[in-house]
Amino acid sequence: QVQLVESGGGLVQAGGSLRLSCAASGRSFSGYAMGWFRQAPGKEREFVAALSWSGGRIYYADSVKGRFTISRDNAKNTMYLQMNSLKPEDTAVYYCTTVSSRYRDPVPSMARSYDYWGQGTQVTVSS
């Protein structure tokens, strides 16, 4: 069974940085597309960033482009989200997600394209 565990969230001042991690277990790590979404209180879950199964294509939401960087370390079975220049509007629960099909990319920004989700980690940015 695939398990995804996020960590690295916390409270940070505006302009600060955080690095989120997503540790995957239960199957091979390489060859699967992965992504990050977030959900603020009272809002729908929204796309943040995604990596294709090969890692060769990277996608970002316009709201985080130039500030966030998604990456993965296949040797550590871990995906990362480096978040710089954080803003209060980045406050949300951040979720790690992946697909069930290997060597197949989902529609990167569509939450229903993904099959497995972590429990989320809270990021709070104070002004």
PDB file of C-alpha atoms in Angstrom:
ATOM      1  CA  GLN A   1       0.000   0.000   0.000  1.00  0.00           C
ATOM      2  CA  VAL A   2       1.330   3.402  -0.974  1.00  0.00           C
ATOM      3  CA  GLN A   3       1.912   5.786   1.886  1.00  0.00           C
ATOM      4  CA  LEU A   4       2.843   9.441   1.627  1.00  0.00           C
ATOM      5  CA  VAL A   5       3.988  11.373   4.674  1.00  0.00           C
ATOM      6  CA  GLU A   6       4.537  15.130   4.539  1.00  0.00           C
ATOM      7  CA  SER A   7       6.720  17.076   6.939  1.00  0.00           C
ATOM      8  CA  GLY A   8       8.387  20.441   7.237  1.00  0.00           C
ATOM      9  CA  GLY A   9       5.408  22.703   7.723  1.00  0.00           C
ATOM     10  CA  GLY A  10       5.270  25.369  10.394  1.00  0.00           C
ATOM     11  CA  LEU A  11       4.869  29.031  11.219  1.00  0.00           C
ATOM     12  CA  VAL A  12       7.034  31.532   9.348  1.00  0.00           C
ATOM     13  CA  GLN A  13       7.014  35.274   8.810  1.00  0.00           C
ATOM     14  CA  ALA A  14       6.253  36.768   5.438  1.00  0.00           C
ATOM     15  CA  GLY A  15       9.352  36.708   3.263  1.00  0.00           C
ATOM     16  CA  GLY A  16      10.681  33.608   4.962  1.00  0.00           C
ATOM     17  CA  SER A  17      11.303  30.115   3.648  1.00  0.00           C
ATOM     18  CA  LEU A  18      10.269  26.551   4.376  1.00  0.00           C
ATOM     19  CA  ARG A  19      11.094  23.219   2.787  1.00  0.00           C
ATOM     20  CA  LEU A  20       8.415  20.560   2.732  1.00  0.00           C
ATOM     21  CA  SER A  21       9.256  16.890   2.339  1.00  0.00           C
ATOM     22  CA  CYS A  22       7.105  13.998   1.186  1.00  0.00           C
ATOM     23  CA  ALA A  23       8.385  10.535   2.047  1.00  0.00           C
ATOM     24  CA  ALA A  24       6.877   7.729  -0.010  1.00  0.00           C
ATOM     25  CA  SER A  25       6.739   4.048   0.834  1.00  0.00           C
ATOM     26  CA  GLY A  26       4.982   0.882  -0.263  1.00  0.00           C
ATOM     27  CA  ARG A  27       6.284   0.668  -3.817  1.00  0.00           C
ATOM     28  CA  SER A  28       9.105   1.785  -6.086  1.00  0.00           C
ATOM     29  CA  PHE A  29       9.539   5.556  -6.050  1.00  0.00           C
ATOM     30  CA  SER A  30      10.920   6.276  -9.493  1.00  0.00           C
ATOM     31  CA  GLY A  31       8.691   6.314 -12.543  1.00  0.00           C
ATOM     32  CA  TYR A  32       5.647   7.890 -10.898  1.00  0.00           C
ATOM     33  CA  ALA A  33       4.409  11.427 -11.357  1.00  0.00           C
ATOM     34  CA  MET A  34       4.034  13.406  -8.156  1.00  0.00           C
ATOM     35  CA  GLY A  35       2.696  16.748  -7.069  1.00  0.00           C
ATOM     36  CA  TRP A  36       1.840  19.229  -4.346  1.00  0.00           C
ATOM     37  CA  PHE A  37      -1.549  20.764  -3.707  1.00  0.00           C
ATOM     38  CA  ARG A  38      -2.765  23.037  -0.936  1.00  0.00           C
ATOM     39  CA  GLN A  39      -6.025  23.902   0.728  1.00  0.00           C
ATOM     40  CA  ALA A  40      -6.769  27.019   2.718  1.00  0.00           C
ATOM     41  CA  PRO A  41      -9.726  27.215   5.127  1.00  0.00           C
ATOM     42  CA  GLY A  42     -12.987  27.623   3.263  1.00  0.00           C
ATOM     43  CA  LYS A  43     -11.352  27.139  -0.118  1.00  0.00           C
ATOM     44  CA  GLU A  44     -11.017  24.289  -2.567  1.00  0.00           C
ATOM     45  CA  ARG A  45      -7.829  22.289  -2.900  1.00  0.00           C
ATOM     46  CA  GLU A  46      -5.582  23.986  -5.430  1.00  0.00           C
ATOM     47  CA  PHE A  47      -2.623  22.924  -7.498  1.00  0.00           C
ATOM     48  CA  VAL A  48       0.832  24.108  -6.449  1.00  0.00           C
ATOM     49  CA  ALA A  49       3.463  22.139  -8.400  1.00  0.00           C
ATOM     50  CA  ALA A  50       4.035  18.807 -10.129  1.00  0.00           C
ATOM     51  CA  LEU A  51       6.744  16.620 -11.591  1.00  0.00           C
ATOM     52  CA  SER A  52       6.277  14.279 -14.542  1.00  0.00           C
ATOM     53  CA  TRP A  53       7.119  10.616 -14.028  1.00  0.00           C
ATOM     54  CA  SER A  54      10.526  11.123 -15.636  1.00  0.00           C
ATOM     55  CA  GLY A  55      11.193  14.349 -13.796  1.00  0.00           C
ATOM     56  CA  GLY A  56      11.764  15.999 -17.135  1.00  0.00           C
ATOM     57  CA  ARG A  57       8.693  18.218 -16.981  1.00  0.00           C
ATOM     58  CA  ILE A  58       7.898  20.514 -14.097  1.00  0.00           C
ATOM     59  CA  TYR A  59       4.722  22.496 -13.606  1.00  0.00           C
ATOM     60  CA  TYR A  60       3.897  25.373 -11.285  1.00  0.00           C
ATOM     61  CA  ALA A  61       0.826  27.366 -10.456  1.00  0.00           C
ATOM     62  CA  ASP A  62       1.211  30.965 -11.545  1.00  0.00           C
ATOM     63  CA  SER A  63       0.839  32.091  -7.931  1.00  0.00           C
ATOM     64  CA  VAL A  64       4.028  30.286  -6.852  1.00  0.00           C
ATOM     65  CA  LYS A  65       6.150  30.447 -10.001  1.00  0.00           C
ATOM     66  CA  GLY A  66       9.567  31.921  -9.261  1.00  0.00           C
ATOM     67  CA  ARG A  67       9.182  31.383  -5.512  1.00  0.00           C
ATOM     68  CA  PHE A  68       8.654  27.632  -5.100  1.00  0.00           C
ATOM     69  CA  THR A  69      10.797  24.775  -6.404  1.00  0.00           C
ATOM     70  CA  ILE A  70       9.682  21.154  -6.627  1.00  0.00           C
ATOM     71  CA  SER A  71      12.230  18.358  -6.726  1.00  0.00           C
ATOM     72  CA  ARG A  72      12.662  14.685  -5.957  1.00  0.00           C
ATOM     73  CA  ASP A  73      15.408  12.395  -4.730  1.00  0.00           C
ATOM     74  CA  ASN A  74      14.733   8.882  -5.980  1.00  0.00           C
ATOM     75  CA  ALA A  75      17.501   7.446  -3.812  1.00  0.00           C
ATOM     76  CA  LYS A  76      15.712   8.750  -0.714  1.00  0.00           C
ATOM     77  CA  ASN A  77      12.150   8.071  -1.927  1.00  0.00           C
ATOM     78  CA  THR A  78      11.385  11.695  -1.140  1.00  0.00           C
ATOM     79  CA  MET A  79       9.900  14.675  -2.921  1.00  0.00           C
ATOM     80  CA  TYR A  80      10.502  18.254  -1.804  1.00  0.00           C
ATOM     81  CA  LEU A  81       8.912  21.665  -2.106  1.00  0.00           C
ATOM     82  CA  GLN A  82      11.257  24.546  -1.404  1.00  0.00           C
ATOM     83  CA  MET A  83       9.182  27.619  -0.644  1.00  0.00           C
ATOM     84  CA  ASN A  84      10.845  31.029  -0.636  1.00  0.00           C
ATOM     85  CA  SER A  85       9.503  34.562  -0.306  1.00  0.00           C
ATOM     86  CA  LEU A  86       6.448  33.227   1.465  1.00  0.00           C
ATOM     87  CA  LYS A  87       3.322  35.369   1.597  1.00  0.00           C
ATOM     88  CA  PRO A  88       0.343  35.255   3.981  1.00  0.00           C
ATOM     89  CA  GLU A  89      -1.781  33.976   1.099  1.00  0.00           C
ATOM     90  CA  ASP A  90       0.420  30.860   0.986  1.00  0.00           C
ATOM     91  CA  THR A  91      -1.096  29.810   4.317  1.00  0.00           C
ATOM     92  CA  ALA A  92      -2.745  26.417   3.828  1.00  0.00           C
ATOM     93  CA  VAL A  93      -2.472  22.710   4.461  1.00  0.00           C
ATOM     94  CA  TYR A  94      -0.066  21.319   1.877  1.00  0.00           C
ATOM     95  CA  TYR A  95      -0.659  17.850   0.467  1.00  0.00           C
ATOM     96  CA  CYS A  96       1.658  15.509  -1.371  1.00  0.00           C
ATOM     97  CA  THR A  97       0.125  13.309  -4.044  1.00  0.00           C
ATOM     98  CA  THR A  98       1.004  10.659  -6.605  1.00  0.00           C
ATOM     99  CA  VAL A  99      -0.556   8.374  -9.186  1.00  0.00           C
ATOM    100  CA  SER A 100      -1.096   4.632  -9.327  1.00  0.00           C
ATOM    101  CA  SER A 101       0.143   4.132 -12.910  1.00  0.00           C
ATOM    102  CA  ARG A 102       3.851   4.008 -13.578  1.00  0.00           C
ATOM    103  CA  TYR A 103       5.325   5.812 -16.575  1.00  0.00           C
ATOM    104  CA  ARG A 104       2.110   7.714 -17.088  1.00  0.00           C
ATOM    105  CA  ASP A 105       1.560  11.398 -16.430  1.00  0.00           C
ATOM    106  CA  PRO A 106      -1.700  12.796 -15.059  1.00  0.00           C
ATOM    107  CA  VAL A 107      -3.169  16.160 -15.929  1.00  0.00           C
ATOM    108  CA  PRO A 108      -0.741  17.868 -13.558  1.00  0.00           C
ATOM    109  CA  SER A 109      -3.040  20.535 -12.143  1.00  0.00           C
ATOM    110  CA  MET A 110      -6.128  18.363 -11.732  1.00  0.00           C
ATOM    111  CA  ALA A 111      -6.514  16.865  -8.271  1.00  0.00           C
ATOM    112  CA  ARG A 112      -8.752  14.052  -9.467  1.00  0.00           C
ATOM    113  CA  SER A 113      -5.958  12.865 -11.742  1.00  0.00           C
ATOM    114  CA  TYR A 114      -4.058  11.636  -8.700  1.00  0.00           C
ATOM    115  CA  ASP A 115      -4.707   8.495  -6.691  1.00  0.00           C
ATOM    116  CA  TYR A 116      -2.829   8.708  -3.403  1.00  0.00           C
ATOM    117  CA  TRP A 117      -2.633  11.575  -0.917  1.00  0.00           C
ATOM    118  CA  GLY A 118      -0.727  12.307   2.245  1.00  0.00           C
ATOM    119  CA  GLN A 119      -2.302  13.621   5.425  1.00  0.00           C
ATOM    120  CA  GLY A 120      -1.043  17.135   4.853  1.00  0.00           C
ATOM    121  CA  THR A 121       1.216  19.551   6.694  1.00  0.00           C
ATOM    122  CA  GLN A 122       0.175  23.000   7.881  1.00  0.00           C
ATOM    123  CA  VAL A 123       2.013  26.065   6.602  1.00  0.00           C
ATOM    124  CA  THR A 124       1.177  29.372   8.257  1.00  0.00           C
ATOM    125  CA  VAL A 125       2.703  32.627   7.051  1.00  0.00           C
ATOM    126  CA  SER A 126       2.282  35.631   9.324  1.00  0.00           C
ATOM    127  CA  SER A 127       2.288  39.192   8.053  1.00  0.00           C
TER     128      SER A 127
END
